[in-house]
mmCIF file of C-alpha atoms in Angstrom:
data_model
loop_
_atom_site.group_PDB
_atom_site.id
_atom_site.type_symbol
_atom_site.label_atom_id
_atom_site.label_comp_id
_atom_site.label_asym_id
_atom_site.label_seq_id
_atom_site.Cartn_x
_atom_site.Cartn_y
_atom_site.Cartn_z
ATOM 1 C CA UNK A 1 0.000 0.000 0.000
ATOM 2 C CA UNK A 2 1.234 3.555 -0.822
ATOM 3 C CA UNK A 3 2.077 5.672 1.707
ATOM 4 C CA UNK A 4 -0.282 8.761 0.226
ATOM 5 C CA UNK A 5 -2.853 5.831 0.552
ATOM 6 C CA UNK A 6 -2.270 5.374 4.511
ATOM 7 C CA UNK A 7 -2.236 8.592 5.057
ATOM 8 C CA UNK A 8 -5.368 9.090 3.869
ATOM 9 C CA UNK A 9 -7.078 6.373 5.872
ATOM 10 C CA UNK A 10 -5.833 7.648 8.814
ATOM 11 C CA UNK A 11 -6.724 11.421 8.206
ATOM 12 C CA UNK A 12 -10.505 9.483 7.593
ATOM 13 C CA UNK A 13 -10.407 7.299 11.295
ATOM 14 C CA UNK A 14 -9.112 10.505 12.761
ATOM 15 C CA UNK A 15 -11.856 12.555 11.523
ATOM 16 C CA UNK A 16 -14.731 10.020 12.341
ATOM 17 C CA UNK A 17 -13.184 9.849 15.960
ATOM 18 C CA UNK A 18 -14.312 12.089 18.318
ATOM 19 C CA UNK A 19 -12.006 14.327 20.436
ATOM 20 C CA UNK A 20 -11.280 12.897 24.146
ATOM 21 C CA UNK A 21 -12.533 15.908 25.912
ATOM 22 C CA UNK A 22 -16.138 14.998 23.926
ATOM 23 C CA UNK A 23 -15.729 11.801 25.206
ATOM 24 C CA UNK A 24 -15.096 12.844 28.645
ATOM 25 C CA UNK A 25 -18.110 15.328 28.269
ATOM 26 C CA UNK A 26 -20.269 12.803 27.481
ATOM 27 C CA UNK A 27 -19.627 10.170 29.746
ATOM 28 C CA UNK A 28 -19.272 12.663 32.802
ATOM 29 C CA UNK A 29 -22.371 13.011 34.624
ATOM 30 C CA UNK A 30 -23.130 15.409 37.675
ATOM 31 C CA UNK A 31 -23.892 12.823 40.450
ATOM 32 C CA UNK A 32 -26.987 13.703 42.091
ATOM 33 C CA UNK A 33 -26.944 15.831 45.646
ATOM 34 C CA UNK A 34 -27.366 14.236 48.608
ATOM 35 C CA UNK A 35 -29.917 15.639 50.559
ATOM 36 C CA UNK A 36 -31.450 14.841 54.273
ATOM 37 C CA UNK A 37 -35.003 16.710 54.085
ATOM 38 C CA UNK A 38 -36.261 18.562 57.474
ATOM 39 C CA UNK A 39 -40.068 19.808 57.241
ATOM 40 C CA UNK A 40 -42.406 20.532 59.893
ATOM 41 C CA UNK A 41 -45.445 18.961 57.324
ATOM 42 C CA UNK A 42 -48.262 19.710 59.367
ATOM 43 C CA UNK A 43 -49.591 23.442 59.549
ATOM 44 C CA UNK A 44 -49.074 24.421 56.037
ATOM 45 C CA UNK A 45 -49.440 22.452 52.953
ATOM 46 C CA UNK A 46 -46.323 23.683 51.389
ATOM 47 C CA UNK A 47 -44.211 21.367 52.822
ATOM 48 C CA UNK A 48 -45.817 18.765 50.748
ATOM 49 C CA UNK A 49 -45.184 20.252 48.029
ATOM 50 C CA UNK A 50 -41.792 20.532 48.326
ATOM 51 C CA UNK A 51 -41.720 16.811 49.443
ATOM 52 C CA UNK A 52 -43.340 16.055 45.917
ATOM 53 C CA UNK A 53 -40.566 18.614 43.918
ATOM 54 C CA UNK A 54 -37.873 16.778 46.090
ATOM 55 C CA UNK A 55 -39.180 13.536 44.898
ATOM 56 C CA UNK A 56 -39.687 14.269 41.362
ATOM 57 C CA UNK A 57 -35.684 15.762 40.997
ATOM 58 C CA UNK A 58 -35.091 12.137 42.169
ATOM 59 C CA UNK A 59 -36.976 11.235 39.751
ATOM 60 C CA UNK A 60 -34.925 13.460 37.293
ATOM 61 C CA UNK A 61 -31.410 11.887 38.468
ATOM 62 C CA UNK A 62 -30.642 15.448 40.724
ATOM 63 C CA UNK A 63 -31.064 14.038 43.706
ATOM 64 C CA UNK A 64 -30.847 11.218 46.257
ATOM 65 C CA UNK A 65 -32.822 11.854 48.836
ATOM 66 C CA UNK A 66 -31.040 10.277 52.164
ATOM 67 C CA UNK A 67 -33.608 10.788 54.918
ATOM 68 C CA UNK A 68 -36.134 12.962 56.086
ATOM 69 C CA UNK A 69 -36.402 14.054 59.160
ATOM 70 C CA UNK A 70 -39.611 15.636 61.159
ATOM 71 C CA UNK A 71 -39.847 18.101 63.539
ATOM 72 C CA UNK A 72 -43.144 19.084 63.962
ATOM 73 C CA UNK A 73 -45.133 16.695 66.448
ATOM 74 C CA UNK A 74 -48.160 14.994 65.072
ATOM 75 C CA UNK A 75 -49.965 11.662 65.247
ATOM 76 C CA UNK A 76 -50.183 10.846 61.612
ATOM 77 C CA UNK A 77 -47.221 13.107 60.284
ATOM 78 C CA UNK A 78 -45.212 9.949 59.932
ATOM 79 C CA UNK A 79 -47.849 8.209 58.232
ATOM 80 C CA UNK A 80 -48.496 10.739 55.779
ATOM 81 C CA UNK A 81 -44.814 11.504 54.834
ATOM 82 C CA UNK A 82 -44.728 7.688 54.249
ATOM 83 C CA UNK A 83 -47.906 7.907 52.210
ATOM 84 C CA UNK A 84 -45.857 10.155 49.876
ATOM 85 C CA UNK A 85 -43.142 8.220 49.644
ATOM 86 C CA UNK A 86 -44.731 5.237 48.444
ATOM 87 C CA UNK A 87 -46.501 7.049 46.084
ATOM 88 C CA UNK A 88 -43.106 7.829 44.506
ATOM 89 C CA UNK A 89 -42.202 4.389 44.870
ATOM 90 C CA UNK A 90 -39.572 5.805 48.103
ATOM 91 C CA UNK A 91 -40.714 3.699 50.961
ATOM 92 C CA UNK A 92 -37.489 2.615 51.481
ATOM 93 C CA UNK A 93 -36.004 6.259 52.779
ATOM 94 C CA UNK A 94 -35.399 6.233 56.336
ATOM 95 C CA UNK A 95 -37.962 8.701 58.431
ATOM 96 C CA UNK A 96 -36.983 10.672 61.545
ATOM 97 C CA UNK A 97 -39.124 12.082 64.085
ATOM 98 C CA UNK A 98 -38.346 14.904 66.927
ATOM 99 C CA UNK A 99 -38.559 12.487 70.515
ATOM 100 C CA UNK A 100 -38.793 15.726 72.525
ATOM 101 C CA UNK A 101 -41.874 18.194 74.136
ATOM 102 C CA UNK A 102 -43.209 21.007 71.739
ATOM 103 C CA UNK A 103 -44.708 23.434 73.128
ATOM 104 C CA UNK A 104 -48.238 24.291 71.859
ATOM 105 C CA UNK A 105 -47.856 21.330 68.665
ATOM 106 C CA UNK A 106 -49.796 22.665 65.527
ATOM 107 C CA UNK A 107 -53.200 20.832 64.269
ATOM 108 C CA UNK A 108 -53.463 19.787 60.622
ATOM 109 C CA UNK A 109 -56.363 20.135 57.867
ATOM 110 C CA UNK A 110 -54.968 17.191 55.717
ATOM 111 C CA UNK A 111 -52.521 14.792 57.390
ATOM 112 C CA UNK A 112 -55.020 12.555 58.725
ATOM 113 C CA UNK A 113 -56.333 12.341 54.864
ATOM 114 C CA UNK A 114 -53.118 11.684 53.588
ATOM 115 C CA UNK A 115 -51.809 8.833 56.279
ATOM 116 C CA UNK A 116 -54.810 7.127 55.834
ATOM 117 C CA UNK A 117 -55.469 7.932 51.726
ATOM 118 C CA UNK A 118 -53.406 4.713 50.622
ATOM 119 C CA UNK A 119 -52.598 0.937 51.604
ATOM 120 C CA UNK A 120 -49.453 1.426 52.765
ATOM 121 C CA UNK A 121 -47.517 -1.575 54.321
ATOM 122 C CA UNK A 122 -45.404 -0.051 57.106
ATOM 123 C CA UNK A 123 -47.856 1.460 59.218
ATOM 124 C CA UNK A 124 -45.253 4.204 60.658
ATOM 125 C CA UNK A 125 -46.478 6.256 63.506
ATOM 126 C CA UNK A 126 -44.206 8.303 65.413
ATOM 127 C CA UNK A 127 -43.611 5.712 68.162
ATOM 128 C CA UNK A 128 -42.158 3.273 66.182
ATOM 129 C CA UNK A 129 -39.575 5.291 64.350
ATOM 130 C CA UNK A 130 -36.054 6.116 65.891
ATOM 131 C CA UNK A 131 -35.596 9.723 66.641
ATOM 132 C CA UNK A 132 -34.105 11.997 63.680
ATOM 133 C CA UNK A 133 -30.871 12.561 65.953
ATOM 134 C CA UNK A 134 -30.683 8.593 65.470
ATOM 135 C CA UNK A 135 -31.375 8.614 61.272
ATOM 136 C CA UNK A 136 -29.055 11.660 61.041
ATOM 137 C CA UNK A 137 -25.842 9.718 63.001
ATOM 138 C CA UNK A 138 -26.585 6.679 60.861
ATOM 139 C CA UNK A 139 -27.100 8.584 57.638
ATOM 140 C CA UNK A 140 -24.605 10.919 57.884
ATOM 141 C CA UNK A 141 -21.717 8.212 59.032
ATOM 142 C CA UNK A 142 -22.004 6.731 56.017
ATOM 143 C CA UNK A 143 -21.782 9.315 53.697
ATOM 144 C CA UNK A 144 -18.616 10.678 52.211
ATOM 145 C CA UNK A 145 -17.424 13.472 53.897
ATOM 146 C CA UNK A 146 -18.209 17.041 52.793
ATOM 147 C CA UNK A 147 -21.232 15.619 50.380
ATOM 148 C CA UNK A 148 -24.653 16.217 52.391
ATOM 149 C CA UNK A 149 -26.911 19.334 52.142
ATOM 150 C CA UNK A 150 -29.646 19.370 54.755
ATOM 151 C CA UNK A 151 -32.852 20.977 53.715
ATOM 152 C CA UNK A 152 -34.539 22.550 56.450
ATOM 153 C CA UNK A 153 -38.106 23.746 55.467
ATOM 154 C CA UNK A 154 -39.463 23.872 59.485
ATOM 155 C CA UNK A 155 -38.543 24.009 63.055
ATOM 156 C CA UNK A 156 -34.892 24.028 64.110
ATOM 157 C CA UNK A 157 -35.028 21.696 66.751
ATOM 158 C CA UNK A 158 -33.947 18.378 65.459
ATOM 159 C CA UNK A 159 -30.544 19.984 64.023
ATOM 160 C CA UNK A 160 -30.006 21.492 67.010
ATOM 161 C CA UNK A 161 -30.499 18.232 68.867
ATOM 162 C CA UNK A 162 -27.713 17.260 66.215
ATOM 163 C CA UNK A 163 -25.428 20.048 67.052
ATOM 164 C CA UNK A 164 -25.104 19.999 70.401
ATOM 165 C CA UNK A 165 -24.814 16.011 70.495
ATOM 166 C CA UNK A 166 -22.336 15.493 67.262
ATOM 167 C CA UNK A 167 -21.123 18.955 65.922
ATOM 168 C CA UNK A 168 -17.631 16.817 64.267
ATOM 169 C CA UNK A 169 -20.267 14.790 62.488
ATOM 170 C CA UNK A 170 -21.683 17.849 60.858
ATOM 171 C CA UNK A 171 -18.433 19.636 60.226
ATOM 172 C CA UNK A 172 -17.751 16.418 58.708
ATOM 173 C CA UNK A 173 -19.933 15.267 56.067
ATOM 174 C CA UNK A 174 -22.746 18.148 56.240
ATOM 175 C CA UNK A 175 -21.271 20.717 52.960
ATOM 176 C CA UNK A 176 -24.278 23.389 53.254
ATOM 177 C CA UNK A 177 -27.480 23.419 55.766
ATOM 178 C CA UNK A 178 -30.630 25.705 53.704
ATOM 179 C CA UNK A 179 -33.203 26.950 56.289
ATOM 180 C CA UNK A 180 -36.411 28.223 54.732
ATOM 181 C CA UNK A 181 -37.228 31.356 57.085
ATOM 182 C CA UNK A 182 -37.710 35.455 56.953
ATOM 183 C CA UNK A 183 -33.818 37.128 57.407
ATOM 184 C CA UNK A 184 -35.291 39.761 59.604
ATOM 185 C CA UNK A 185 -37.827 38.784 62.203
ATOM 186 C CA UNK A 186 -39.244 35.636 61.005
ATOM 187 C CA UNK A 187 -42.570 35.207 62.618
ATOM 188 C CA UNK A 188 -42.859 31.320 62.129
ATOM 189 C CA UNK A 189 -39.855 28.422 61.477
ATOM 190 C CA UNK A 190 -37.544 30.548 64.025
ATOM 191 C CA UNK A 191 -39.616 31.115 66.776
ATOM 192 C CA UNK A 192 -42.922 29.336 66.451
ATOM 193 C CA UNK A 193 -43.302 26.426 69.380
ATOM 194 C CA UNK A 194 -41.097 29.049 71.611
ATOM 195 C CA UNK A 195 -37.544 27.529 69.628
ATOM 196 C CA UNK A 196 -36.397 30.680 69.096
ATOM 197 C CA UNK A 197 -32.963 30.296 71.639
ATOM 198 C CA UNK A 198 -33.043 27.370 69.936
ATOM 199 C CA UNK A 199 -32.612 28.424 66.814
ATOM 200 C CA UNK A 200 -30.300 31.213 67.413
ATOM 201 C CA UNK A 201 -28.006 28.179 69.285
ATOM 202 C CA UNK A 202 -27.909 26.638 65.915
ATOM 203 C CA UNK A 203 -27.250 29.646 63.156
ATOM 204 C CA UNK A 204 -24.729 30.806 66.201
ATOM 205 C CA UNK A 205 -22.753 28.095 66.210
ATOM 206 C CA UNK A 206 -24.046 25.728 63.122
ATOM 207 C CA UNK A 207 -20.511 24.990 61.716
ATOM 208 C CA UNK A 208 -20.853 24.577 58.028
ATOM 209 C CA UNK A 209 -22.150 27.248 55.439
ATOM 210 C CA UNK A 210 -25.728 28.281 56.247
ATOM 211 C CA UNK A 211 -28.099 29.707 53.894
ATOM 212 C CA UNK A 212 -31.239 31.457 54.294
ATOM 213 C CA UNK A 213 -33.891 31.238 51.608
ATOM 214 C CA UNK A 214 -36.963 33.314 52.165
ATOM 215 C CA UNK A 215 -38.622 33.749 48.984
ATOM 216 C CA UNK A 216 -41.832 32.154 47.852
ATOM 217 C CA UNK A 217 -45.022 34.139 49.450
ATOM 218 C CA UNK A 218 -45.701 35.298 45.427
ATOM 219 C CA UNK A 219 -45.122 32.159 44.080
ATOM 220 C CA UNK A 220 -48.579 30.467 44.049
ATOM 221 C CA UNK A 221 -48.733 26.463 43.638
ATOM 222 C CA UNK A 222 -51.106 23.704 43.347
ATOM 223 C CA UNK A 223 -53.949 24.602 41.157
ATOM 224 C CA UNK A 224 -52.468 22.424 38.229
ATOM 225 C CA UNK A 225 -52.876 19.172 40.646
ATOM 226 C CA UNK A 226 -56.380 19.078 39.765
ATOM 227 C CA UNK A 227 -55.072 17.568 36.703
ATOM 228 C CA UNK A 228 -53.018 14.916 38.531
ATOM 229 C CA UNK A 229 -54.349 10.853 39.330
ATOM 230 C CA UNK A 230 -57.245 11.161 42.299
ATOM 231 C CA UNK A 231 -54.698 8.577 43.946
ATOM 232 C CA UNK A 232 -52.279 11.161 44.541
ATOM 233 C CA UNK A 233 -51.753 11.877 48.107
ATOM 234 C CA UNK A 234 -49.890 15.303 47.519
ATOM 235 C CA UNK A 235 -53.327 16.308 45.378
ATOM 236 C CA UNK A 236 -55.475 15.199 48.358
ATOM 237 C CA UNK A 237 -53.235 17.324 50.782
ATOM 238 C CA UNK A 238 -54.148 20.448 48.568
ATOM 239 C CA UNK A 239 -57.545 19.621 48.664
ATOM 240 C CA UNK A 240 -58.044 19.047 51.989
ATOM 241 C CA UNK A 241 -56.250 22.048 52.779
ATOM 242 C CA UNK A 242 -58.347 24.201 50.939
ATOM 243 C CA UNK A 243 -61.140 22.708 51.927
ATOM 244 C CA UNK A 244 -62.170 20.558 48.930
ATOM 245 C CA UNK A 245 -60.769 23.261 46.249
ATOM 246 C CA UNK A 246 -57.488 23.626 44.523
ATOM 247 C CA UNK A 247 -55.773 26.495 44.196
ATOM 248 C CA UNK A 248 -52.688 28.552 44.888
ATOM 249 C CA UNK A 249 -50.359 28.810 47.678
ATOM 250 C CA UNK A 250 -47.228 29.972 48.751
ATOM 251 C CA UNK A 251 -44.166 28.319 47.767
ATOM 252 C CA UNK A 252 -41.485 29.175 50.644
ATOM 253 C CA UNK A 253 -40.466 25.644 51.120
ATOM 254 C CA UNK A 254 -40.358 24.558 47.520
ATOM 255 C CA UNK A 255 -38.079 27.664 46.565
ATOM 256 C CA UNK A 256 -36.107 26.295 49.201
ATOM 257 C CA UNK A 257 -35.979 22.955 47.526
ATOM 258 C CA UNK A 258 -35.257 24.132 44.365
ATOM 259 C CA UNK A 259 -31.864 26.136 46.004
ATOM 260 C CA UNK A 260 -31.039 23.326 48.039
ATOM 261 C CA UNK A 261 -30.524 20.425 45.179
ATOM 262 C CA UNK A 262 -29.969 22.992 42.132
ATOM 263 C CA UNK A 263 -27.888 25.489 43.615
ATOM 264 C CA UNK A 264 -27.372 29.477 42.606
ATOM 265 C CA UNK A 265 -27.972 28.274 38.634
ATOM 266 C CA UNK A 266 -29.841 30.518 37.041
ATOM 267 C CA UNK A 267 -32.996 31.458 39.873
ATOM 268 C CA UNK A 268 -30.542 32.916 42.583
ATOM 269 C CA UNK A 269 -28.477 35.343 43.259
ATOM 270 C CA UNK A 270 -26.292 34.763 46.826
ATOM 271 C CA UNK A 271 -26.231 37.913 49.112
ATOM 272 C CA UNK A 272 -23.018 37.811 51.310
ATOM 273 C CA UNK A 273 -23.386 41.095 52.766
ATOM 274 C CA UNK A 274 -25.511 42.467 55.683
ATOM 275 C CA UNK A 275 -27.166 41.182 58.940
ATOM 276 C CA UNK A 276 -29.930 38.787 59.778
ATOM 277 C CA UNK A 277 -32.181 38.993 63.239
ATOM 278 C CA UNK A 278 -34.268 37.018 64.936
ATOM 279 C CA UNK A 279 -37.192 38.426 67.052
ATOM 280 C CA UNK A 280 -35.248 37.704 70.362
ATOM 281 C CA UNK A 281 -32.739 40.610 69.156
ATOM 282 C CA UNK A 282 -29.954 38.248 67.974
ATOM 283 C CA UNK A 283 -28.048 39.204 65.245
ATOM 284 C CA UNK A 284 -25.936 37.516 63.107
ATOM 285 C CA UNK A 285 -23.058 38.975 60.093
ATOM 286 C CA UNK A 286 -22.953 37.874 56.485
ATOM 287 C CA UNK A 287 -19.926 36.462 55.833
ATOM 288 C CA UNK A 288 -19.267 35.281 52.357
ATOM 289 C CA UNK A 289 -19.012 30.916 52.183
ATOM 290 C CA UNK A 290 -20.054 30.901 55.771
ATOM 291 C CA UNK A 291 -23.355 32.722 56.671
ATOM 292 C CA UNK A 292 -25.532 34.147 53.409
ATOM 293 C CA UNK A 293 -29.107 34.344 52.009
ATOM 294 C CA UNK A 294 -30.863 34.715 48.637
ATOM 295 C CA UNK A 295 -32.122 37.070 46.296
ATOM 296 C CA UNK A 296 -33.856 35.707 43.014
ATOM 297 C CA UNK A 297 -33.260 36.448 39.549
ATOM 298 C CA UNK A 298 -36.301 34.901 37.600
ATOM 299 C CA UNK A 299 -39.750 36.200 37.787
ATOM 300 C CA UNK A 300 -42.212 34.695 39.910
ATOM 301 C CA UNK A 301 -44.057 33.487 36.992
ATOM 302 C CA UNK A 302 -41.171 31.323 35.644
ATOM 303 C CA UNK A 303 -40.827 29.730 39.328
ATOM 304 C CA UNK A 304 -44.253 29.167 39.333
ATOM 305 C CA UNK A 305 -44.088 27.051 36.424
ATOM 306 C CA UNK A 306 -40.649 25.129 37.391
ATOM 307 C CA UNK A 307 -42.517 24.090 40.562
ATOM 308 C CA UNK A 308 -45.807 23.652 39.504
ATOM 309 C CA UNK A 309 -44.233 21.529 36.522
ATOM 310 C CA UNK A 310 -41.972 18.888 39.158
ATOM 311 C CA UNK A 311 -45.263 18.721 41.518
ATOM 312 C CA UNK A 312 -47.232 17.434 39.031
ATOM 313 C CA UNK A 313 -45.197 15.110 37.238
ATOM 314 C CA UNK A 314 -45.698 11.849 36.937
ATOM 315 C CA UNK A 315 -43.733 9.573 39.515
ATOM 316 C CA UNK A 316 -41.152 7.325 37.185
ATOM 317 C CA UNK A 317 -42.842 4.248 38.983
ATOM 318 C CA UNK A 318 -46.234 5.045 37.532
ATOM 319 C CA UNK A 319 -44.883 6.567 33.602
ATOM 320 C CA UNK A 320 -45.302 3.976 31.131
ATOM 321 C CA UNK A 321 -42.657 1.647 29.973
ATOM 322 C CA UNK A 322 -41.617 2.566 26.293
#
């Protein structure tokens, strides 16, 4: 064979081949974040809704949800976090519960509809699941260090249960904790059930970056889960809620969510400047990868539509095999 001849083949194979940095590009994949969930599902509705967004970026390969942990004390709030994850075919995800005495505990319009709304085989009630400070020291033990974001979307009491008993075990493994609250006298997750010193003990001393997230009163979800399966236990919490209507609410925890497993992207903007207070009168300094909140940069229109889109899709257990 002539050499023109060879080099001519080769120039061909070299052409067809693609480069190894496309290669690389398309065989690396962002694992998905590692997230321990922390709600207070019981008052407000919203908290299911973020439980359903949570689930469906599981769904999506964005997440892997590790545990969820609840700090709210209710009879059936066990039961109907359960009742959700089975619905997303997640019964397998380990389920805290605060052990200790809560002052004043809320009442629910839809948890008791939701626990019992589906055949669920575990029958969890709150006395026969370990205490989140015992899921969090399991969980978190086991993960690689400086990989878990905890998502807190309600009372501070469990994490600071965790703080005080295993603060290396945070600084270990725990890379960002995302509290859902107001940055400047927060009428509800910081003080509500009187846990405001507890709270403060926690953004205080908390010793991993801490973000607050407070938007989400104008960003109305849940009218579009009307259009969802009547055996959907996240449509029957907005109905109940509402009082046998669906419509729009809030979206506080669900923004929270959305910051928590996606990061800054293209919604946020991170503020590391200026002061937060709690109504007790304790303040605490921005400080830039340590203590910061969030400003948006999307209308609430297009967050609407992200969240209302994830709440309503389709759990991959239930989509039809192609």
């Amino acid at each position: 064979m002539q050499v023109s001849h060879i080099v001519t083949i080769l120039t061909i194979i070299l052409m067809m081949t693609p480069p190894l940095t496309a290669i690389a590009q398309d065989t690396a994949k962002t694992p998905p974040k590692k997230v321990i969930f922390e709600t207070d599902m019981c008052f407000d509705v919203d908290d299911v809704g973020a439980l359903a967004v949570l689930h469906a970026l599981a769904d999506n390969g964005e997440v892997e949800i590790l545990a969820i942990s609840y700090n709210e004390i209710h009879p059936n709030g066990t039961a109907a976090i359960d009742t959700i994850n089975s619905w997303y075919n997640r019964s397998d995800i380990p389920i805290g519960v605060y052990k200790g005495v809560l002052d004043n505990p809320d009442k629910s319009k839809y948890l008791d509809a939701v626990a019992n709304f589906r055949d669920v085989q575990q029958n969890l009630t709150d006395n026969n699941v370990p205490s989140s400070l015992e899921i969090y020291q399991q969980v978190l033990s086991k993960q690689p260090d400086n990989s878990v974001t905890i998502i807190s979307v309600g009372f501070l009491n469990n994490l600071y249960d965790l703080l005080k008993a295993h603060p290396d075990l945070i600084k270990q493994k725990v890379v960002e904790l995302v509290v859902m609250a107001g940055l400047i006298n927060d009428n509800f997750n910081t003080v509500r059930h009187n846990l405001v010193e507890k709270t403060e003990y926690v953004i205080r001393n908390w010793n991993t970056p801490l973000t607050i997230s407070q938007h989400g009163s104008s960003v109305r979800t849940g009218t579009k889960l009307a259009e969802t399966s009547k055996e959907n236990p996240v449509r029957e919490a907005y109905y109940q809620w509402f009082n046998g209507a669906y419509k729009g609410r809030a979206s506080w925890d669900q923004v929270a969510v959305l910051y928590g497993v996606r990061g800054l992207s293209d919604m946020f903007i991170e503020i590391t400047e200026g002061k937060g207070r709690l109504l007790n009168g304790y303040e605490w300094q921005m400080k830039p990868g340590f203590r910061t909140y969030l400003d948006v940069s999307i209308s609430d229109d297009e967050f609407t539509r992200s969240i209302e889109n994830l709440m309503i899709q389709t759990p991959a257990a239930l989509k039809p095999v192609e």
